[in-house]
Amino acid sequence: MDDANAVWPDLTYSAWSETLATLHLWTQIVGKIRLTLTPWLNHSWQTPLYVTARGLGASPIPIGTEIFDIEFDFVGHQLAVRTSLGAEQSLPFRAQSVADFFSATVDLLGGMGIAVAIKETPNEVPNPIRFSDDRTHAAYDAGATHRFWRALVQADRIFKLFRTGFLGKASPVHFFWGSFDLAVTRFSGRPAPMHPGGVTGLPDAVAREAYSHEVSSAGFWPGNEAFPRAAFYSYAYPEPPGFRDRRVAPGAAFNTALGEFILPYDTVAQSPDPDALLLEFLSTTYVAAAEAAGWDRAALECPIGVPGRVRPMVR
């Protein structure tokens, strides 16, 4: 099997950092289109993208009495737009500036009768440039984006399996275009202290609503200039005493600067059983949070789900 279709492909940050930065901003444009047109849902859950069989897509977006969806197709390398009236249009991916991609996307939607004006300032990135002015970010490596999507497929698959072992409130497995990460979150059911805000490029009101309740959250992101390495992460908010001192899956450690447990992607990809190691990381870091914070684990947890088998009721 060639690397293009490897189950756990190479994701060396330096090999595709320019494409990653450009793609991050492209996804923000699409994410903000969804944000502008979709009613607010708790914890900003109306805004993320989702892993699909071809890339990253938005769930249906309302437009008048109809709906449409947008998908980053990393197999055909195009932005695909489909409406409930049967219209389909696409925009080929190529090395082009964020400004050109933004203009082309707006024009494509306009030609399909979808008029939308978004806030052009990127979120959660240092030194943001308005989309229509950004000719700095203009890279596109088709092979790199395909490998990134292949890694997302694996992370999404295991995250969804992990999610089945929880009876309490849990988020979907979704991709946040602001922080550019795939995440899944469990909730204790108890309110949390008000978040202090101060997240770069994120309004305080959004951060405070997102962290209105206690959480144990895990995810995957491809790295950035401050942490140039793809990794899985897990954190608790608020962080309970003793959380960072707990023993978790082998190969993982608490990163004080980031305030979360980190398991390098390479450690998972190169392990004899990547699925088992990642599931162990998700499980042990959740247990670390739940035990340290005194969650009612007996009421919140259940065995991992099995395809085609109804979960037995226990009284």
Protein backbone atom coordinates (compact mmCIF):
# COMPACT_ATOMS: atom_id res chain seq x y z
CA MET A 1 0.00 0.00 0.00
CA ASP A 2 1.44 3.40 -0.94
CA ASP A 3 1.68 6.19 1.60
CA ALA A 4 -1.24 8.04 0.01
CA ASN A 5 -3.59 5.39 1.37
CA ALA A 6 -1.64 4.39 4.46
CA VAL A 7 -3.86 3.79 7.46
CA TRP A 8 -1.62 5.96 9.66
CA PRO A 9 0.31 8.15 7.18
CA ASP A 10 3.32 10.32 7.87
CA LEU A 11 2.34 13.79 9.14
CA THR A 12 5.71 15.48 9.62
CA TYR A 13 4.74 19.08 10.34
CA SER A 14 7.63 20.74 8.49
CA ALA A 15 6.80 18.84 5.29
CA TRP A 16 3.44 20.54 4.87
CA SER A 17 3.33 23.52 7.24
CA GLU A 18 2.62 26.06 4.48
CA THR A 19 -0.22 23.99 3.05
CA LEU A 20 -1.57 23.42 6.57
CA ALA A 21 -1.64 27.17 7.27
CA THR A 22 -3.44 27.85 3.99
CA LEU A 23 -5.92 25.00 4.44
CA HIS A 24 -6.67 26.17 7.97
CA LEU A 25 -7.79 29.53 6.61
CA TRP A 26 -9.79 27.96 3.77
CA THR A 27 -11.73 25.90 6.31
CA GLN A 28 -12.39 29.06 8.32
CA ILE A 29 -14.07 30.63 5.31
CA VAL A 30 -16.43 27.67 4.93
CA GLY A 31 -16.91 27.43 8.69
CA LYS A 32 -17.90 31.08 8.90
CA ILE A 33 -20.42 30.57 6.10
CA ARG A 34 -22.04 27.87 8.21
CA LEU A 35 -21.76 30.04 11.34
CA THR A 36 -23.50 32.95 9.61
CA LEU A 37 -26.45 30.93 8.34
CA THR A 38 -27.06 28.38 11.14
CA PRO A 39 -28.91 29.08 14.43
CA TRP A 40 -26.69 29.02 17.50
CA LEU A 41 -26.39 25.68 19.28
CA ASN A 42 -24.89 25.08 22.72
CA HIS A 43 -21.08 25.13 22.85
CA SER A 44 -20.87 26.38 19.23
CA TRP A 45 -21.86 22.92 18.01
CA GLN A 46 -23.58 24.47 15.00
CA THR A 47 -20.24 25.52 13.51
CA PRO A 48 -17.87 22.52 13.13
CA LEU A 49 -17.10 20.38 10.13
CA TYR A 50 -17.26 16.57 10.10
CA VAL A 51 -15.02 13.86 8.71
CA THR A 52 -16.58 12.32 5.60
CA ALA A 53 -15.66 9.49 3.24
CA ARG A 54 -13.93 12.06 1.02
CA GLY A 55 -12.74 14.82 3.35
CA LEU A 56 -14.36 17.36 5.67
CA GLY A 57 -17.94 18.48 5.25
CA ALA A 58 -20.57 20.66 6.83
CA SER A 59 -23.87 19.12 7.78
CA PRO A 60 -26.88 20.65 5.97
CA ILE A 61 -26.96 24.45 6.18
CA PRO A 62 -30.36 26.19 6.00
CA ILE A 63 -30.95 28.75 3.25
CA GLY A 64 -34.56 29.95 3.18
CA THR A 65 -36.80 26.91 2.83
CA GLU A 66 -33.98 24.78 1.39
CA ILE A 67 -30.62 23.42 2.54
CA PHE A 68 -27.14 23.04 1.08
CA ASP A 69 -23.89 21.46 2.11
CA ILE A 70 -20.21 22.15 1.45
CA GLU A 71 -17.46 19.55 1.45
CA PHE A 72 -13.69 19.72 1.25
CA ASP A 73 -13.10 16.76 -1.04
CA PHE A 74 -9.53 15.58 -0.47
CA VAL A 75 -9.95 12.67 -2.88
CA GLY A 76 -11.03 14.73 -5.90
CA HIS A 77 -9.34 17.87 -4.47
CA GLN A 78 -12.21 20.24 -4.87
CA LEU A 79 -14.72 22.19 -2.84
CA ALA A 80 -18.11 20.61 -3.58
CA VAL A 81 -21.40 22.41 -2.98
CA ARG A 82 -24.79 20.68 -3.26
CA THR A 83 -28.30 22.03 -2.69
CA SER A 84 -31.61 20.37 -1.87
CA LEU A 85 -32.90 21.61 -5.23
CA GLY A 86 -30.40 19.38 -7.02
CA ALA A 87 -27.78 21.96 -7.97
CA GLU A 88 -24.11 20.92 -7.75
CA GLN A 89 -21.01 23.03 -8.29
CA SER A 90 -17.34 22.57 -7.45
CA LEU A 91 -14.18 24.62 -7.10
CA PRO A 92 -10.89 22.82 -7.90
CA PHE A 93 -8.16 23.04 -5.28
CA ARG A 94 -4.84 24.45 -6.41
CA ALA A 95 -2.05 26.60 -5.05
CA GLN A 96 -3.96 29.85 -4.67
CA SER A 97 -4.10 32.62 -2.11
CA VAL A 98 -6.69 32.79 0.62
CA ALA A 99 -8.00 35.95 -1.06
CA ASP A 100 -8.53 34.12 -4.35
CA PHE A 101 -10.14 31.11 -2.64
CA PHE A 102 -12.45 33.42 -0.69
CA SER A 103 -13.51 35.31 -3.82
CA ALA A 104 -14.03 32.11 -5.81
CA THR A 105 -16.10 30.52 -3.02
CA VAL A 106 -18.35 33.54 -2.62
CA ASP A 107 -18.82 33.75 -6.40
CA LEU A 108 -19.62 30.03 -6.64
CA LEU A 109 -22.25 30.30 -3.92
CA GLY A 110 -23.68 33.47 -5.42
CA GLY A 111 -24.07 31.72 -8.74
CA MET A 112 -26.14 29.07 -6.97
CA GLY A 113 -28.40 31.69 -5.39
CA ILE A 114 -26.71 31.54 -1.98
CA ALA A 115 -25.82 35.05 -0.83
CA VAL A 116 -23.81 35.28 2.39
CA ALA A 117 -21.54 37.90 3.95
CA ILE A 118 -19.15 36.70 6.65
CA LYS A 119 -16.82 38.36 9.12
CA GLU A 120 -13.52 38.18 7.30
CA THR A 121 -11.10 38.19 10.22
CA PRO A 122 -9.77 34.67 10.96
CA ASN A 123 -10.21 33.29 14.47
CA GLU A 124 -7.66 31.72 16.81
CA VAL A 125 -4.62 32.50 14.66
CA PRO A 126 -1.79 34.94 15.42
CA ASN A 127 -1.57 38.11 13.32
CA PRO A 128 -4.82 37.50 11.39
CA ILE A 129 -5.23 38.90 7.88
CA ARG A 130 -8.65 39.58 6.38
CA PHE A 131 -9.53 36.82 3.93
CA SER A 132 -9.95 39.21 1.00
CA ASP A 133 -6.52 40.74 1.71
CA ASP A 134 -4.56 37.55 2.39
CA ARG A 135 -2.13 36.81 -0.44
CA THR A 136 0.49 35.50 2.00
CA HIS A 137 -0.98 32.01 2.42
CA ALA A 138 -1.18 30.35 -0.99
CA ALA A 139 0.15 26.77 -0.78
CA TYR A 140 -1.63 23.55 -1.67
CA ASP A 141 0.03 20.12 -1.59
CA ALA A 142 -2.61 17.60 -2.64
CA GLY A 143 -0.68 14.64 -1.25
CA ALA A 144 -0.27 16.28 2.15
CA THR A 145 -3.93 17.19 2.51
CA HIS A 146 -4.90 13.66 1.50
CA ARG A 147 -2.60 12.21 4.18
CA PHE A 148 -4.03 14.58 6.78
CA TRP A 149 -7.54 13.46 5.88
CA ARG A 150 -6.46 9.81 6.15
CA ALA A 151 -5.22 10.51 9.67
CA LEU A 152 -8.52 12.23 10.49
CA VAL A 153 -10.38 9.12 9.31
CA GLN A 154 -8.54 7.00 11.87
CA ALA A 155 -8.93 9.50 14.69
CA ASP A 156 -12.63 9.97 13.93
CA ARG A 157 -13.17 6.21 13.90
CA ILE A 158 -11.60 5.65 17.33
CA PHE A 159 -13.10 8.80 18.86
CA LYS A 160 -16.56 7.59 17.86
CA LEU A 161 -15.90 4.19 19.40
CA PHE A 162 -14.74 5.88 22.61
CA ARG A 163 -17.88 8.05 22.64
CA THR A 164 -20.12 4.96 22.85
CA GLY A 165 -18.89 4.22 26.37
CA PHE A 166 -20.60 7.21 27.97
CA LEU A 167 -24.24 7.67 28.98
CA GLY A 168 -23.99 11.32 29.97
CA LYS A 169 -23.96 14.37 27.76
CA ALA A 170 -21.26 14.08 25.09
CA SER A 171 -20.43 16.11 22.03
CA PRO A 172 -20.42 14.75 18.51
CA VAL A 173 -16.98 14.02 17.09
CA HIS A 174 -16.42 17.24 15.19
CA PHE A 175 -13.72 19.35 13.56
CA PHE A 176 -13.34 22.90 14.84
CA TRP A 177 -12.03 25.15 12.09
CA GLY A 178 -10.90 27.85 14.53
CA SER A 179 -8.40 25.69 16.40
CA PHE A 180 -8.14 23.24 13.45
CA ASP A 181 -8.63 20.11 15.51
CA LEU A 182 -10.90 17.09 15.74
CA ALA A 183 -12.46 16.83 19.19
CA VAL A 184 -14.86 14.86 21.38
CA THR A 185 -16.02 16.06 24.80
CA ARG A 186 -17.68 14.43 27.80
CA PHE A 187 -19.61 16.41 30.44
CA SER A 188 -20.06 15.70 34.14
CA GLY A 189 -23.42 17.48 34.17
CA ARG A 190 -22.23 20.09 36.67
CA PRO A 191 -21.79 23.81 35.92
CA ALA A 192 -18.21 25.07 35.69
CA PRO A 193 -16.72 28.31 37.00
CA MET A 194 -16.94 31.08 34.41
CA HIS A 195 -14.15 30.74 31.88
CA PRO A 196 -11.69 33.66 32.16
CA GLY A 197 -11.64 34.22 28.40
CA GLY A 198 -8.50 35.57 26.82
CA VAL A 199 -8.24 32.90 24.09
CA THR A 200 -6.40 34.37 21.12
CA GLY A 201 -8.82 35.36 18.37
CA LEU A 202 -11.90 34.00 20.17
CA PRO A 203 -14.54 36.29 21.70
CA ASP A 204 -14.76 35.83 25.48
CA ALA A 205 -18.51 35.26 25.24
CA VAL A 206 -17.92 32.28 22.94
CA ALA A 207 -15.28 30.75 25.23
CA ARG A 208 -17.48 31.21 28.30
CA GLU A 209 -20.50 29.59 26.66
CA ALA A 210 -18.35 26.74 25.35
CA TYR A 211 -17.02 25.98 28.84
CA SER A 212 -20.23 26.56 30.78
CA HIS A 213 -20.03 23.05 32.28
CA GLU A 214 -17.31 20.69 33.52
CA VAL A 215 -15.68 18.74 30.72
CA SER A 216 -13.13 16.10 29.87
CA SER A 217 -12.16 16.80 26.28
CA ALA A 218 -9.85 14.97 23.89
CA GLY A 219 -8.79 15.59 20.35
CA PHE A 220 -6.27 15.50 17.54
CA TRP A 221 -4.50 18.34 15.79
CA PRO A 222 -1.68 18.48 13.24
CA GLY A 223 0.54 20.93 15.08
CA ASN A 224 1.44 24.58 14.64
CA GLU A 225 4.48 26.85 14.84
CA ALA A 226 4.38 26.83 18.64
CA PHE A 227 4.07 23.03 18.81
CA PRO A 228 5.27 21.68 15.44
CA ARG A 229 4.16 18.08 15.86
CA ALA A 230 0.91 16.24 15.20
CA ALA A 231 -0.53 14.93 18.45
CA PHE A 232 -3.51 13.67 20.38
CA TYR A 233 -4.46 15.68 23.46
CA SER A 234 -6.72 15.50 26.49
CA TYR A 235 -7.58 18.11 29.11
CA ALA A 236 -10.12 18.86 31.82
CA TYR A 237 -11.93 22.12 32.49
CA PRO A 238 -11.73 23.21 35.16
CA GLU A 239 -8.55 21.26 35.83
CA PRO A 240 -9.08 19.40 39.11
CA PRO A 241 -6.27 19.05 41.67
CA GLY A 242 -4.05 16.06 40.94
CA PHE A 243 -5.23 15.64 37.34
CA ARG A 244 -1.84 16.28 35.75
CA ASP A 245 -0.13 13.82 38.09
CA ARG A 246 -2.22 10.83 37.09
CA ARG A 247 -0.75 7.90 35.19
CA VAL A 248 -2.19 7.52 31.71
CA ALA A 249 -1.43 5.53 28.55
CA PRO A 250 2.20 4.71 27.74
CA GLY A 251 3.90 7.31 25.57
CA ALA A 252 1.71 10.14 26.86
CA ALA A 253 2.74 12.90 29.24
CA PHE A 254 1.30 16.09 30.66
CA ASN A 255 2.53 19.20 28.84
CA THR A 256 2.62 22.04 31.32
CA ALA A 257 2.84 24.76 28.68
CA LEU A 258 -0.26 23.47 26.89
CA GLY A 259 -2.09 22.40 30.06
CA GLU A 260 -3.05 18.99 28.70
CA PHE A 261 -1.91 15.42 28.25
CA ILE A 262 -0.15 14.87 24.93
CA LEU A 263 0.33 11.64 22.98
CA PRO A 264 2.39 12.24 19.81
CA TYR A 265 0.73 11.07 16.61
CA ASP A 266 3.93 9.28 15.59
CA THR A 267 3.84 7.24 18.80
CA VAL A 268 0.39 5.97 17.87
CA ALA A 269 1.18 5.45 14.18
CA GLN A 270 4.32 3.42 14.94
CA SER A 271 2.88 1.31 17.75
CA PRO A 272 2.06 -2.40 17.19
CA ASP A 273 -1.64 -1.69 17.81
CA PRO A 274 -2.46 1.98 17.12
CA ASP A 275 -6.19 1.55 17.75
CA ALA A 276 -5.64 0.04 21.19
CA LEU A 277 -3.09 2.67 22.22
CA LEU A 278 -5.28 5.59 21.16
CA LEU A 279 -8.33 4.12 22.88
CA GLU A 280 -6.25 3.59 26.03
CA PHE A 281 -5.12 7.22 25.90
CA LEU A 282 -8.69 8.48 25.57
CA SER A 283 -9.92 6.20 28.35
CA THR A 284 -7.15 6.76 30.88
CA THR A 285 -7.10 10.54 30.49
CA TYR A 286 -10.88 10.64 30.89
CA VAL A 287 -10.62 8.50 34.04
CA ALA A 288 -7.91 10.84 35.32
CA ALA A 289 -10.27 13.80 34.92
CA ALA A 290 -13.37 12.04 36.22
CA GLU A 291 -11.68 10.62 39.32
CA ALA A 292 -9.79 13.78 40.16
CA ALA A 293 -12.97 15.85 39.88
CA GLY A 294 -15.27 13.32 41.57
CA TRP A 295 -17.64 12.65 38.66
CA ASP A 296 -20.45 10.14 39.23
CA ARG A 297 -18.79 7.52 37.04
CA ALA A 298 -21.30 4.77 37.86
CA ALA A 299 -24.13 6.89 36.49
CA LEU A 300 -22.24 8.24 33.48
CA GLU A 301 -20.38 5.27 32.01
CA CYS A 302 -21.30 2.10 30.12
CA PRO A 303 -19.42 -0.55 28.12
CA ILE A 304 -18.11 0.34 24.67
CA GLY A 305 -20.80 -0.21 22.04
CA VAL A 306 -20.88 -3.28 19.80
CA PRO A 307 -22.33 -3.08 16.25
CA GLY A 308 -25.82 -4.55 15.97
CA ARG A 309 -26.13 -5.27 19.70
CA VAL A 310 -28.59 -3.35 21.88
CA ARG A 311 -26.96 -2.02 25.04
CA PRO A 312 -28.39 -4.00 27.96
CA MET A 313 -30.31 -2.06 30.58
CA VAL A 314 -28.94 -2.37 34.08
CA ARG A 315 -31.01 -1.37 37.12
